CSV table of C-alpha atoms in Angstrom, one decimal:
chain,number,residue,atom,x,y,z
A,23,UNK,CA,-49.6,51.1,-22.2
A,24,UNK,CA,-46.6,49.3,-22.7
A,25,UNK,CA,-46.0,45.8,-21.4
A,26,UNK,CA,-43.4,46.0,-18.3
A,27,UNK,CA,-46.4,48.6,-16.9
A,28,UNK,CA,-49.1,45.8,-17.5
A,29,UNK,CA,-47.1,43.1,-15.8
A,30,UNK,CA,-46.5,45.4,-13.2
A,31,UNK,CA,-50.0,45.7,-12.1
A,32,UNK,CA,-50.9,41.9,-12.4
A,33,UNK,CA,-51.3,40.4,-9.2
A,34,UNK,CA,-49.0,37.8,-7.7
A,35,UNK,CA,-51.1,34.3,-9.0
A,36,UNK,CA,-51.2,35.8,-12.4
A,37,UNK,CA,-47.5,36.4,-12.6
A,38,UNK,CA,-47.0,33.0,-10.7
A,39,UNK,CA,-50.1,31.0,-13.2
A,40,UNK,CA,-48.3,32.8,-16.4
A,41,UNK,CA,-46.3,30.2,-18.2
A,42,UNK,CA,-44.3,29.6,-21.2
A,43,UNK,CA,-44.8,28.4,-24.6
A,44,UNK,CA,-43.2,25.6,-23.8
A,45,UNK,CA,-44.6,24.6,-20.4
A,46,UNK,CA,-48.3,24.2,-22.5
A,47,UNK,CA,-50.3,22.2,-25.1
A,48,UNK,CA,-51.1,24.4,-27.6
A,49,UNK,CA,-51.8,22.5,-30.9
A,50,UNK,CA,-55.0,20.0,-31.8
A,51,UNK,CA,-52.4,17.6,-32.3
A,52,UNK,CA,-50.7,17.8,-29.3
A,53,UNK,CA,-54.2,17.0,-27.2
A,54,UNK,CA,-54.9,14.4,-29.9
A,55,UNK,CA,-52.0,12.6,-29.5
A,56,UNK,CA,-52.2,12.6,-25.2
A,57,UNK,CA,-55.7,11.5,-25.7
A,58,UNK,CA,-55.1,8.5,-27.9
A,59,UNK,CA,-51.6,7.0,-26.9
A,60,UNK,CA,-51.9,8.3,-22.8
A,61,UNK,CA,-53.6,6.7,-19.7
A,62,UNK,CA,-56.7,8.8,-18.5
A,63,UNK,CA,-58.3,8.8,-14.5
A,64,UNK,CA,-61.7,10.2,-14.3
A,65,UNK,CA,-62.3,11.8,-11.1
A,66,UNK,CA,-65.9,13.6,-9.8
A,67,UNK,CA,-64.9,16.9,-11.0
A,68,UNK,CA,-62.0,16.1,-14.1
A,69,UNK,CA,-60.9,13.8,-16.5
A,70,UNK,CA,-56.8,13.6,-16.3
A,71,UNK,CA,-55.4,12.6,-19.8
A,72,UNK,CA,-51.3,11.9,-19.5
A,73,UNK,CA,-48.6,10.5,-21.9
A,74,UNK,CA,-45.1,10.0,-21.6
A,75,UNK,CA,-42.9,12.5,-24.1
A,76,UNK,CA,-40.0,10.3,-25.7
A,77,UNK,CA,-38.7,13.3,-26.8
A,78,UNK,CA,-38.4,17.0,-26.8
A,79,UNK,CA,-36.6,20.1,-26.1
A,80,UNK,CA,-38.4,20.5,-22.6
A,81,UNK,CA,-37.9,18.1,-19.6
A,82,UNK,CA,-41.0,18.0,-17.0
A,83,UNK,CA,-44.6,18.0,-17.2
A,84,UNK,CA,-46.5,20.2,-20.0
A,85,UNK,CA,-50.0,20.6,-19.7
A,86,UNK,CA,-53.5,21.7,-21.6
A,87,UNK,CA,-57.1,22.4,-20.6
A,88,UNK,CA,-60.3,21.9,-22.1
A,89,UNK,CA,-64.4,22.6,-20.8
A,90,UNK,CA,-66.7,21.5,-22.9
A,91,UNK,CA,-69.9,23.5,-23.2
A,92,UNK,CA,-71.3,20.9,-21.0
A,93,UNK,CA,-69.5,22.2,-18.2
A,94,UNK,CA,-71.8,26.1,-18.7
A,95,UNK,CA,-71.2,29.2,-20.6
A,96,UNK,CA,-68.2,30.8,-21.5
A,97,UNK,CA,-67.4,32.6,-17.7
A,98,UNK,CA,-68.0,29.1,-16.6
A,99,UNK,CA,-65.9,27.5,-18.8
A,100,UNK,CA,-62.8,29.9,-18.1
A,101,UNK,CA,-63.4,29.4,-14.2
A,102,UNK,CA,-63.0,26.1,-14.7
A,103,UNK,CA,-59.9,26.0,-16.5
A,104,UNK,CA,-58.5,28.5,-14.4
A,105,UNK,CA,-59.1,26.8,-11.4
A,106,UNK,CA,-57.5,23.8,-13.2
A,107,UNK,CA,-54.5,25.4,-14.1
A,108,UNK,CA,-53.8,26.4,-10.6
A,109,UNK,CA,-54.2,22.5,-9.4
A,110,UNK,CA,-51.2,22.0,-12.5
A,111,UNK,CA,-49.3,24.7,-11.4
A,112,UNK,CA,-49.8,24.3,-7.1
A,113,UNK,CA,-49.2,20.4,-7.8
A,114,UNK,CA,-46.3,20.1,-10.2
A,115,UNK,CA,-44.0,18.2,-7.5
A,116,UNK,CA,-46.3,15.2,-8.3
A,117,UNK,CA,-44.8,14.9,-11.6
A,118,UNK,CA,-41.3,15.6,-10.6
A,119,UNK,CA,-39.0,13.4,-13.2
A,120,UNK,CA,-41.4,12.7,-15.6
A,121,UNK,CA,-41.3,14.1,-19.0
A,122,UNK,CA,-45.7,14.0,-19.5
A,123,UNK,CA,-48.1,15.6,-21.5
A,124,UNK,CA,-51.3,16.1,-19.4
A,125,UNK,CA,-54.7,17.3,-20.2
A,126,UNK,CA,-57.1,17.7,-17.8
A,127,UNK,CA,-60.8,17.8,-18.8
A,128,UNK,CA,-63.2,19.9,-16.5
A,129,UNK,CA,-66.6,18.2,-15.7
A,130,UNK,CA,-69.9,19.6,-14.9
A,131,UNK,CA,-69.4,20.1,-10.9
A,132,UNK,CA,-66.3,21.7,-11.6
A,133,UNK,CA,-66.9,25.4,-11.4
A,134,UNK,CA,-69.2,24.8,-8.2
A,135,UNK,CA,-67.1,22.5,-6.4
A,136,UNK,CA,-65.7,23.3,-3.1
A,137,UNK,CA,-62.0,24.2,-3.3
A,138,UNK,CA,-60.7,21.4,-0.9
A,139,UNK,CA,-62.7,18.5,-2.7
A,140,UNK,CA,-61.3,20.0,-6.0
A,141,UNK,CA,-57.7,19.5,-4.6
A,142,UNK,CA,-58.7,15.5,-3.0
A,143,UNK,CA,-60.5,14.8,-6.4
A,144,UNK,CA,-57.3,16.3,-8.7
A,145,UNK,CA,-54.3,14.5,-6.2
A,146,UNK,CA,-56.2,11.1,-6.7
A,147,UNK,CA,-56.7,11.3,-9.8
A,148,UNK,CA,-52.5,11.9,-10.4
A,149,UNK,CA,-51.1,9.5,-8.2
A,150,UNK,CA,-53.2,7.1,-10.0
A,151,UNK,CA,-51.8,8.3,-13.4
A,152,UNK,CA,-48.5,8.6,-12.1
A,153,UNK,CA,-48.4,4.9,-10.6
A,154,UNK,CA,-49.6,3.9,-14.1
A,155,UNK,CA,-47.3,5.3,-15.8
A,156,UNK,CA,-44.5,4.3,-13.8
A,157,UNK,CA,-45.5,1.0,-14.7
A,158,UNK,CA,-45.3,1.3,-18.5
């Protein structure tokens, strides 16, 4: 099967929750980096790592996620950061003219937690991180 067929039959939040290269953390390095020289918010259900870019061929926010075995086995794990990844993506106005790295760490009561406290948890958690790094 080729690849236009495959993207066909992907539903709408996959196409919308696809990103670039560009849009994502990718390298140890990268993650490194936002953890040691960001701010970080922990919230019930996340940890939100950010860190201002200086420079780069991408304006906005960029963003990785991690789950820790911690958080349960591998289906767990991916729930989680899917789940995550549609907070980034659903949220992104709240990093409108910032150039930030973010990584957001899933906790234990991540995968269980009810879709609405998810949301209240992963808002506070940014305008937090936003007002501190507005301060910087």
């Amino acid at each position: 099967m080729h690849a236009g067929a495959r993207a066909a039959n992907d539903s709408r939040c996959e196409r919308r929750c696809r990103r670039g290269r560009w849009e994502r953390l990718r390298r140890r390095a990268e993650f490194q980096r936002v953890y040691q020289q960001g701010e970080r918010v922990g919230g019930r259900y996340m940890v939100v790592f950010a860190s201002i870019r200086e420079n780069g061929e991408f304006d906005g926010a960029r963003c990785g996620f991690t789950a820790s075995r911690r958080v349960g086995n591998a289906v767990a794990r991916n729930r989680c950061k899917r789940r995550l990844r549609e907070l980034f993506w659903g949220h992104a106005q709240l990093f409108v003219g910032l150039n930030v790295d973010v990584v957001i760490n899933a906790r234990h009561g991540c995968v269980d937690a009810p879709w609405p406290l998810l949301q209240s948890d992963y808002r506070r958690c940014v305008t937090k991180l936003t007002a501190r790094l507005a301060g910087r």
